[in-house]
Amino acid sequence: MSHALTIEPIGETIPVAEGQTILDACLRAGVYLPHACGHGLCGSCKVDVVDGEVDHAEASGFALMDFERSEGKTLACTARLLSDVTIEADIDEEPDQQRIAVRDFTGRVVALEDLTHDVKAVRLELADGEIAFQAGQYVNVAFPGIDGSRPFSIANPPDESGHVDLQIRLVPGGAATGYVHTTLKLGDTLTFTGPYGRFFVRVSRGGPLLFLAGGTGVSSPRAMILDLLAEGYAAPITLVHGVRARADLYGEQEFSALTEAHPNFRYVPALSSEPEHSDWRGERGFVHEVADRLFGGLFEGQTAYLCGPPPMVEASINTLMRGRLFEKHIFTERFLTAKDGTEKPKSPLFKKI
Ligand SMILES: Cc1cc2nc3c(=O)[nH]c(=O)nc-3n(C[C@H](O)[C@H](O)[C@H](O)COP(=O)(O)OP(=O)(O)OC[C@H]3O[C@@H](n4cnc5c(N)ncnc54)[C@H](O)[C@@H]3O)c2cc1C
């Protein structure tokens, strides 16, 4: 049995299946609701129930307090409908956001390549048609015998819609990334859902773009930059890709070739722990330090896209803000894992997740 969910202030009504969460139903209908952890822990997806009854299910007592429950609030990522329901949600419409419904996909592994000693490139060819997405978005992949699903950013641009390319770093002690690095083989199939996320380029704003990426955090920027350059984006685009050492760096040939073909694109690989005596002649330091040097500590006029491990994203936000770039010009994708999934962003001035 399904119930009807009306979403205010947009006034749209969608069906919600028995056992389906409000968030899942909205995303599958192409209605974006703010959310982050997806497991009732962080409270980012809090909405007001203005009519009808919901089951709050596994919402944590910290993310949804007793007084909030009695005030009619719920968490969209856990709440199931017990009747027809109307919610009021904080839907902030973005001119550059495309309305793309989340769907289920099956992909066959048609390429599996070591990009470095701990990063694998995985190409999943779609068994069931094409995937529509915006460059920068991610998918949630399920792995055999492993509970839940894991998010990975799509590294290819949207005009390659018959497959998704993923760049997967092995997390020490990680179940899914361990599976990818030890067990996954050509010809295997994996299921996934997507596309998710609001990490896409606000093209309509125009102007110079600064991408700061840490490790496999270069996956989304790769898709975004390939898409922008193919579309003829003419303003300056800078990519700073930070990794620890030379052995961790990948993608230089491709990005260097892009700088030859597109004079408005600048590519800066940066190594934070390369031995002093090595023959590396490029930039040294953390991503935010290198960006600070490149821009002389002043980022006014840029729109920045930050992608990678949370400490890299936090450090970069602080540097950008010190250099006069503010929240509305900074967009982030934090590669959270189960270890840090419940931590809040550390920058007090910066609330975007
Ligand atoms: C939007 C998004 C996009 C991402 N895109 C990419 C990408 O393109 N490429 C990429 O490499 N990564 C990406 N990530 C990160 C990636 O999703 C994680 O590395 C992955 O989920 C780890 O899965 P796992 O099963 O290997 O690790 P898990 O088994 O989930 O464990 C992860 C870590 O947490 C520890 N841990 C597990 N359970 C607990 C617990 N209960 N308490 C404390 N610690 C615990 C483990 O020991 C391990 O260190 C992305 C993350 C997000 C949020």
Tab-separated table of C-alpha atoms and ligand atoms in Angstrom:
chain	number	residue	atom	x	y	z
A	1	MET	CA	0.000	0.000	0.000
A	2	SER	CA	1.271	3.454	-0.761
A	3	HIS	CA	0.460	6.861	0.706
A	4	ALA	CA	0.530	10.315	-0.834
A	5	LEU	CA	3.184	12.791	0.244
A	6	THR	CA	2.650	16.476	-0.474
A	7	ILE	CA	5.779	18.594	-0.324
A	8	GLU	CA	5.401	22.269	0.537
A	9	PRO	CA	6.260	24.962	-0.459
A	10	ILE	CA	6.482	23.469	-3.978
A	11	GLY	CA	3.021	21.900	-3.656
A	12	GLU	CA	4.020	18.647	-5.370
A	13	THR	CA	2.374	15.319	-4.438
A	14	ILE	CA	4.209	12.011	-4.918
A	15	PRO	CA	3.475	8.380	-3.957
A	16	VAL	CA	5.478	6.772	-1.126
A	17	ALA	CA	5.569	2.972	-0.946
A	18	GLU	CA	5.127	1.041	2.290
A	19	GLY	CA	8.450	1.042	4.154
A	20	GLN	CA	9.994	3.676	1.851
A	21	THR	CA	11.481	6.743	3.513
A	22	ILE	CA	10.361	10.271	2.679
A	23	LEU	CA	13.874	11.086	1.453
A	24	ASP	CA	14.095	8.093	-0.886
A	25	ALA	CA	10.653	8.815	-2.341
A	26	CYS	CA	11.547	12.478	-2.932
A	27	LEU	CA	14.918	11.754	-4.565
A	28	ARG	CA	13.370	9.105	-6.800
A	29	ALA	CA	10.740	11.648	-7.844
A	30	GLY	CA	13.502	14.146	-8.670
A	31	VAL	CA	12.713	16.395	-5.680
A	32	TYR	CA	15.889	17.331	-3.835
A	33	LEU	CA	15.660	17.534	-0.030
A	34	PRO	CA	18.754	18.616	1.941
A	35	HIS	CA	20.368	15.559	3.597
A	36	ALA	CA	23.763	14.172	4.571
A	37	CYS	CA	24.267	10.962	6.568
A	38	GLY	CA	21.143	9.134	5.354
A	39	HIS	CA	20.881	7.140	8.599
A	40	GLY	CA	19.006	9.358	11.062
A	41	LEU	CA	22.182	10.547	12.759
A	42	CYS	CA	22.990	14.079	11.632
A	43	GLY	CA	19.618	15.882	11.436
A	44	SER	CA	20.378	17.610	8.108
A	45	CYS	CA	17.128	16.335	6.561
A	46	LYS	CA	14.758	17.619	9.281
A	47	VAL	CA	11.318	18.577	7.908
A	48	ASP	CA	8.007	19.730	9.446
A	49	VAL	CA	5.060	17.354	9.257
A	50	VAL	CA	2.132	19.725	8.849
A	51	ASP	CA	-0.525	17.083	8.237
A	52	GLY	CA	-0.763	13.284	8.689
A	53	GLU	CA	1.242	10.748	10.685
A	54	VAL	CA	4.747	9.364	10.337
A	55	ASP	CA	6.869	6.685	12.009
A	56	HIS	CA	10.230	8.288	12.928
A	57	ALA	CA	11.804	4.799	12.808
A	58	GLU	CA	15.534	4.743	13.629
A	59	ALA	CA	15.964	8.563	13.988
A	60	SER	CA	18.515	9.111	16.747
A	61	GLY	CA	17.435	10.910	19.910
A	62	PHE	CA	20.181	13.487	19.351
A	63	ALA	CA	19.334	14.273	15.743
A	64	LEU	CA	15.595	14.455	16.501
A	65	MET	CA	14.907	15.437	20.101
A	66	ASP	CA	11.728	14.647	21.991
A	67	PHE	CA	10.496	18.240	21.930
A	68	GLU	CA	11.060	18.356	18.139
A	69	ARG	CA	9.024	15.173	17.711
A	70	SER	CA	6.181	16.745	19.670
A	71	GLU	CA	6.486	19.912	17.573
A	72	GLY	CA	5.832	17.762	14.481
A	73	LYS	CA	9.350	17.516	13.088
A	74	THR	CA	10.812	14.368	11.567
A	75	LEU	CA	13.909	13.201	9.710
A	76	ALA	CA	13.162	12.586	6.025
A	77	CYS	CA	15.864	9.912	5.795
A	78	THR	CA	14.190	7.628	8.358
A	79	ALA	CA	10.503	8.645	8.413
A	80	ARG	CA	7.909	6.303	6.895
A	81	LEU	CA	4.322	7.382	6.204
A	82	LEU	CA	1.470	5.975	8.319
A	83	SER	CA	-1.136	8.005	6.387
A	84	ASP	CA	-1.217	10.594	3.617
A	85	VAL	CA	1.162	13.301	4.800
A	86	THR	CA	2.066	16.901	4.019
A	87	ILE	CA	5.546	18.138	4.878
A	88	GLU	CA	7.123	21.561	4.773
A	89	ALA	CA	10.750	21.346	3.689
A	90	ASP	CA	13.575	23.784	3.226
A	91	ILE	CA	13.855	23.413	-0.539
A	92	ASP	CA	16.338	25.812	-1.933
A	93	GLU	CA	16.139	25.841	-5.708
A	94	GLU	CA	19.351	26.285	-7.642
A	95	PRO	CA	19.206	27.622	-11.205
A	96	ASP	CA	21.963	25.235	-12.356
A	97	GLN	CA	20.465	22.134	-10.803
A	98	GLN	CA	18.862	19.689	-13.204
A	99	ARG	CA	15.905	17.705	-12.032
A	100	ILE	CA	17.111	14.109	-12.298
A	101	ALA	CA	15.314	11.274	-10.509
A	102	VAL	CA	17.389	8.730	-8.595
A	103	ARG	CA	17.162	5.243	-10.178
A	104	ASP	CA	18.505	1.721	-9.680
A	105	PHE	CA	21.210	0.475	-12.049
A	106	THR	CA	23.200	-2.673	-12.718
A	107	GLY	CA	26.719	-2.281	-14.083
A	108	ARG	CA	29.175	-4.833	-15.460
A	109	VAL	CA	32.845	-4.329	-14.687
A	110	VAL	CA	34.423	-3.786	-18.109
A	111	ALA	CA	37.661	-2.121	-16.964
A	112	LEU	CA	39.650	-2.468	-13.762
A	113	GLU	CA	42.969	-0.701	-13.578
A	114	ASP	CA	45.490	0.224	-10.877
A	115	LEU	CA	45.864	3.999	-10.992
A	116	THR	CA	48.311	3.872	-8.044
A	117	HIS	CA	49.272	1.312	-5.371
A	118	ASP	CA	45.979	2.012	-3.506
A	119	VAL	CA	43.588	3.488	-6.099
A	120	LYS	CA	41.686	1.422	-8.641
A	121	ALA	CA	39.748	2.722	-11.631
A	122	VAL	CA	36.535	0.746	-12.126
A	123	ARG	CA	34.342	1.139	-15.192
A	124	LEU	CA	30.772	-0.111	-14.824
A	125	GLU	CA	28.987	-0.509	-18.128
A	126	LEU	CA	25.250	-0.125	-17.685
A	127	ALA	CA	23.128	-3.154	-18.382
A	128	ASP	CA	19.935	-1.113	-18.398
A	129	GLY	CA	20.297	1.922	-20.640
A	130	GLU	CA	21.885	5.202	-19.780
A	131	ILE	CA	22.399	7.254	-16.660
A	132	ALA	CA	21.570	10.950	-16.569
A	133	PHE	CA	23.629	12.946	-14.067
A	134	GLN	CA	25.354	16.252	-13.526
A	135	ALA	CA	29.151	16.285	-13.517
A	136	GLY	CA	30.248	16.116	-9.872
A	137	GLN	CA	27.470	13.835	-8.608
A	138	TYR	CA	27.946	10.412	-7.037
A	139	VAL	CA	26.357	6.954	-6.896
A	140	ASN	CA	25.746	4.559	-3.992
A	141	VAL	CA	27.189	1.151	-4.826
A	142	ALA	CA	26.227	-2.169	-3.181
A	143	PHE	CA	28.832	-4.938	-2.824
A	144	PRO	CA	28.127	-8.678	-2.431
A	145	GLY	CA	27.968	-9.764	1.208
A	146	ILE	CA	28.498	-6.226	2.554
A	147	ASP	CA	25.741	-4.404	4.430
A	148	GLY	CA	24.463	-1.139	3.029
A	149	SER	CA	25.947	0.772	0.116
A	150	ARG	CA	28.955	3.063	-0.319
A	151	PRO	CA	29.133	6.438	-2.093
A	152	PHE	CA	31.604	6.957	-4.951
A	153	SER	CA	31.818	9.978	-7.227
A	154	ILE	CA	31.353	9.603	-10.963
A	155	ALA	CA	34.655	10.453	-12.651
A	156	ASN	CA	33.389	10.588	-16.248
A	157	PRO	CA	31.443	13.469	-17.795
A	158	PRO	CA	27.671	13.149	-18.368
A	159	ASP	CA	27.968	12.848	-22.155
A	160	GLU	CA	29.469	9.386	-21.498
A	161	SER	CA	26.130	8.115	-20.257
A	162	GLY	CA	26.507	4.386	-20.984
A	163	HIS	CA	28.932	3.758	-18.129
A	164	VAL	CA	30.199	5.174	-14.842
A	165	ASP	CA	33.909	5.448	-14.052
A	166	LEU	CA	34.849	5.250	-10.383
A	167	GLN	CA	38.233	5.868	-8.734
A	168	ILE	CA	38.302	3.857	-5.517
A	169	ARG	CA	40.930	4.235	-2.818
A	170	LEU	CA	41.563	1.308	-0.507
A	171	VAL	CA	40.564	2.370	3.023
A	172	PRO	CA	42.555	0.452	5.674
A	173	GLY	CA	40.050	-1.870	7.344
A	174	GLY	CA	37.375	-0.906	4.790
A	175	ALA	CA	34.950	-3.674	3.791
A	176	ALA	CA	33.795	-2.401	0.378
A	177	THR	CA	37.031	-0.816	-0.794
A	178	GLY	CA	38.818	-3.973	0.411
A	179	TYR	CA	36.444	-6.016	-1.758
A	180	VAL	CA	37.159	-3.816	-4.790
A	181	HIS	CA	40.909	-4.140	-4.320
A	182	THR	CA	41.070	-7.865	-3.624
A	183	THR	CA	38.020	-9.645	-5.053
A	184	LEU	CA	36.282	-7.618	-7.776
A	185	LYS	CA	37.109	-8.823	-11.288
A	186	LEU	CA	36.286	-8.088	-14.908
A	187	GLY	CA	32.827	-9.337	-15.874
A	188	ASP	CA	31.379	-9.046	-12.337
A	189	THR	CA	28.175	-7.065	-11.907
A	190	LEU	CA	27.420	-4.504	-9.210
A	191	THR	CA	24.170	-2.724	-8.457
A	192	PHE	CA	24.011	0.941	-7.610
A	193	THR	CA	21.596	3.860	-7.229
A	194	GLY	CA	21.995	7.449	-8.229
A	195	PRO	CA	22.718	10.109	-9.130
A	196	TYR	CA	23.045	11.886	-5.767
A	197	GLY	CA	24.456	15.131	-4.477
A	198	ARG	CA	24.594	18.839	-5.080
A	199	PHE	CA	28.232	19.085	-6.004
A	200	PHE	CA	27.848	20.455	-9.534
A	201	VAL	CA	29.196	23.567	-11.235
A	202	ARG	CA	27.083	26.715	-10.894
A	203	VAL	CA	27.806	27.528	-14.552
A	204	SER	CA	25.325	30.393	-14.746
A	205	ARG	CA	27.467	32.420	-12.323
A	206	GLY	CA	30.343	32.457	-14.847
A	207	GLY	CA	33.805	33.643	-13.790
A	208	PRO	CA	37.002	31.871	-12.732
A	209	LEU	CA	36.749	28.440	-11.129
A	210	LEU	CA	39.083	26.898	-8.582
A	211	PHE	CA	39.011	23.137	-7.957
A	212	LEU	CA	40.864	21.843	-4.907
A	213	ALA	CA	41.068	18.056	-4.729
A	214	GLY	CA	42.683	15.628	-2.316
A	215	GLY	CA	43.534	12.069	-3.451
A	216	THR	CA	40.574	10.379	-5.157
A	217	GLY	CA	38.728	13.642	-4.529
A	218	VAL	CA	39.888	14.486	-8.051
A	219	SER	CA	37.204	12.158	-9.475
A	220	SER	CA	34.368	14.711	-9.418
A	221	PRO	CA	36.562	17.634	-10.551
A	222	ARG	CA	37.732	15.486	-13.489
A	223	ALA	CA	34.125	15.013	-14.611
A	224	MET	CA	33.326	18.697	-14.036
A	225	ILE	CA	36.408	20.006	-15.859
A	226	LEU	CA	35.986	17.669	-18.852
A	227	ASP	CA	32.370	18.764	-19.088
A	228	LEU	CA	33.190	22.487	-18.792
A	229	LEU	CA	35.967	22.370	-21.381
A	230	ALA	CA	33.826	20.368	-23.808
A	231	GLU	CA	31.092	22.983	-23.413
A	232	GLY	CA	33.590	25.779	-24.170
A	233	TYR	CA	33.709	27.396	-20.706
A	234	ALA	CA	36.058	30.310	-21.374
A	235	ALA	CA	36.942	31.759	-17.939
A	236	PRO	CA	40.091	30.547	-16.123
A	237	ILE	CA	39.863	27.122	-14.484
A	238	THR	CA	42.496	25.997	-11.958
A	239	LEU	CA	42.825	22.482	-10.558
A	240	VAL	CA	45.115	21.840	-7.582
A	241	HIS	CA	45.360	18.083	-6.977
A	242	GLY	CA	47.069	17.165	-3.745
A	243	VAL	CA	48.437	13.735	-2.806
A	244	ARG	CA	51.150	12.600	-0.442
A	245	ALA	CA	53.960	11.531	-2.760
A	246	ARG	CA	54.823	10.964	-6.417
A	247	ALA	CA	53.660	7.352	-6.105
A	248	ASP	CA	50.169	8.562	-5.158
A	249	LEU	CA	49.746	10.880	-8.132
A	250	TYR	CA	47.669	9.861	-11.135
A	251	GLY	CA	45.970	11.650	-14.020
A	252	GLU	CA	48.936	13.999	-14.787
A	253	GLN	CA	49.153	12.997	-18.439
A	254	GLU	CA	45.506	13.635	-19.072
A	255	PHE	CA	45.368	16.939	-17.185
A	256	SER	CA	48.630	18.148	-18.740
A	257	ALA	CA	47.254	17.379	-22.205
A	258	LEU	CA	44.147	19.409	-21.339
A	259	THR	CA	46.299	22.422	-20.423
A	260	GLU	CA	47.873	22.221	-23.912
A	261	ALA	CA	44.493	22.100	-25.618
A	262	HIS	CA	42.784	24.708	-23.397
A	263	PRO	CA	44.841	27.788	-22.446
A	264	ASN	CA	42.263	28.761	-19.798
A	265	PHE	CA	42.947	25.529	-17.845
A	266	ARG	CA	45.753	25.387	-15.284
A	267	TYR	CA	46.724	22.101	-13.597
A	268	VAL	CA	48.828	22.051	-10.445
A	269	PRO	CA	49.735	18.710	-8.852
A	270	ALA	CA	50.981	19.140	-5.263
A	271	LEU	CA	52.850	16.670	-3.070
A	272	SER	CA	52.729	16.997	0.718
A	273	SER	CA	55.228	14.304	1.790
A	274	GLU	CA	57.540	13.737	-1.140
A	275	PRO	CA	61.115	13.113	0.086
A	276	GLU	CA	63.245	16.317	-0.105
A	277	HIS	CA	65.935	14.688	-2.248
A	278	SER	CA	63.562	13.353	-4.951
A	279	ASP	CA	63.602	14.787	-8.477
A	280	TRP	CA	60.078	16.290	-8.095
A	281	ARG	CA	60.155	19.846	-9.473
A	282	GLY	CA	56.481	20.645	-8.943
A	283	GLU	CA	54.633	22.169	-6.003
A	284	ARG	CA	55.119	20.858	-2.491
A	285	GLY	CA	52.748	21.207	0.452
A	286	PHE	CA	49.101	20.587	1.272
A	287	VAL	CA	46.451	21.592	-1.267
A	288	HIS	CA	45.369	24.668	0.707
A	289	GLU	CA	48.963	25.833	1.173
A	290	VAL	CA	49.730	25.506	-2.514
A	291	ALA	CA	46.494	27.289	-3.491
A	292	ASP	CA	47.344	30.070	-1.033
A	293	ARG	CA	50.731	30.557	-2.682
A	294	LEU	CA	49.348	30.411	-6.232
A	295	PHE	CA	46.745	33.078	-5.508
A	296	GLY	CA	48.869	35.222	-3.187
A	297	GLY	CA	46.358	34.612	-0.394
A	298	LEU	CA	43.501	36.416	-2.232
A	299	PHE	CA	40.679	34.383	-3.768
A	300	GLU	CA	38.127	37.125	-4.487
A	301	GLY	CA	36.285	36.518	-7.765
A	302	GLN	CA	36.767	32.731	-7.766
A	303	THR	CA	34.090	30.106	-7.230
A	304	ALA	CA	35.699	27.189	-5.435
A	305	TYR	CA	34.837	23.480	-5.529
A	306	LEU	CA	36.483	21.382	-2.821
A	307	CYS	CA	36.462	17.596	-2.943
A	308	GLY	CA	38.209	14.966	-0.851
A	309	PRO	CA	38.905	13.907	2.729
A	310	PRO	CA	37.201	16.070	5.392
A	311	PRO	CA	40.462	17.496	6.880
A	312	MET	CA	41.567	18.669	3.420
A	313	VAL	CA	38.176	20.275	2.819
A	314	GLU	CA	38.174	21.993	6.245
A	315	ALA	CA	41.709	23.344	5.825
A	316	SER	CA	40.865	24.635	2.357
A	317	ILE	CA	37.695	26.371	3.571
A	318	ASN	CA	39.712	28.190	6.241
A	319	THR	CA	42.344	29.302	3.723
A	320	LEU	CA	39.736	30.459	1.194
A	321	MET	CA	37.795	32.381	3.820
A	322	ARG	CA	40.950	34.044	5.085
A	323	GLY	CA	41.551	34.993	1.455
A	324	ARG	CA	38.136	36.719	1.201
A	325	LEU	CA	36.100	33.979	-0.415
A	326	PHE	CA	32.851	33.399	1.391
A	327	GLU	CA	30.358	30.613	1.889
A	328	LYS	CA	28.222	31.372	-1.158
A	329	HIS	CA	31.292	30.960	-3.396
A	330	ILE	CA	32.467	27.660	-1.905
A	331	PHE	CA	30.989	24.234	-2.673
A	332	THR	CA	32.189	21.043	-1.050
A	333	GLU	CA	32.046	17.268	-1.286
A	334	ARG	CA	33.496	15.592	1.797
A	335	PHE	CA	34.571	11.972	1.326
A	336	LEU	CA	33.232	10.786	4.659
A	337	THR	CA	33.648	7.162	5.728
A	338	ALA	CA	31.908	5.193	8.486
A	339	LYS	CA	34.643	6.451	10.817
A	340	ASP	CA	33.766	10.128	10.492
A	341	GLY	CA	30.232	9.938	9.102
A	342	THR	CA	28.659	11.364	12.235
A	343	GLU	CA	31.075	14.280	12.723
A	344	LYS	CA	29.849	17.771	12.007
A	345	PRO	CA	31.829	20.121	9.766
A	346	LYS	CA	34.391	21.928	11.890
A	347	SER	CA	34.288	25.414	10.363
A	348	PRO	CA	31.883	27.394	12.561
A	349	LEU	CA	31.235	29.914	9.785
A	350	PHE	CA	30.453	27.352	7.171
A	351	LYS	CA	27.270	25.354	7.315
A	352	LYS	CA	27.004	23.743	3.865
A	353	ILE	CA	27.376	19.953	3.926
B	1	LIG	C1	29.684	11.758	-1.438
B	1	LIG	C2	30.892	10.864	-1.310
B	1	LIG	C3	31.615	10.540	-2.444
B	1	LIG	C4	32.751	9.723	-2.329
B	1	LIG	N1	33.466	9.447	-3.453
B	1	LIG	C5	34.587	8.686	-3.349
B	1	LIG	C6	35.381	8.421	-4.512
B	1	LIG	O1	35.099	8.857	-5.640
B	1	LIG	N2	36.503	7.665	-4.343
B	1	LIG	C7	36.870	7.167	-3.111
B	1	LIG	O2	37.913	6.491	-3.019
B	1	LIG	N3	36.119	7.407	-2.007
B	1	LIG	C8	34.985	8.150	-2.100
B	1	LIG	N4	34.230	8.381	-0.992
B	1	LIG	C9	34.609	7.720	0.279
B	1	LIG	C10	34.091	6.291	0.228
B	1	LIG	O3	32.680	6.290	0.195
B	1	LIG	C11	34.568	5.520	1.455
B	1	LIG	O4	35.957	5.391	1.395
B	1	LIG	C12	33.922	4.145	1.492
B	1	LIG	O5	32.563	4.275	1.836
B	1	LIG	C13	34.597	3.240	2.496
B	1	LIG	O6	33.911	2.023	2.457
B	1	LIG	P1	34.491	0.702	3.075
B	1	LIG	O7	33.402	-0.296	3.149
B	1	LIG	O8	35.756	0.287	2.393
B	1	LIG	O9	34.896	1.154	4.508
B	1	LIG	P2	34.043	0.853	5.871
B	1	LIG	O10	34.046	-0.614	6.127
B	1	LIG	O11	32.741	1.515	5.741
B	1	LIG	O12	35.001	1.520	6.898
B	1	LIG	C14	35.533	2.838	6.675
B	1	LIG	C15	36.476	3.198	7.829
B	1	LIG	O13	35.713	3.339	9.015
B	1	LIG	C16	36.127	2.371	9.995
B	1	LIG	N5	34.850	1.965	10.597
B	1	LIG	C17	33.948	1.095	10.097
B	1	LIG	N6	32.870	1.033	10.918
B	1	LIG	C18	33.112	1.883	11.938
B	1	LIG	C19	32.402	2.265	13.099
B	1	LIG	N7	31.194	1.749	13.370
B	1	LIG	N8	32.951	3.175	13.935
B	1	LIG	C20	34.182	3.700	13.687
B	1	LIG	N9	34.908	3.358	12.605
B	1	LIG	C21	34.389	2.474	11.745
B	1	LIG	C22	36.889	1.307	9.231
B	1	LIG	O14	37.874	0.698	10.000
B	1	LIG	C23	37.521	2.125	8.121
B	1	LIG	O15	38.689	2.788	8.555
B	1	LIG	C24	33.128	9.201	-1.076
B	1	LIG	C25	32.369	9.513	0.065
B	1	LIG	C26	31.275	10.350	-0.061
B	1	LIG	C27	30.493	10.700	1.177
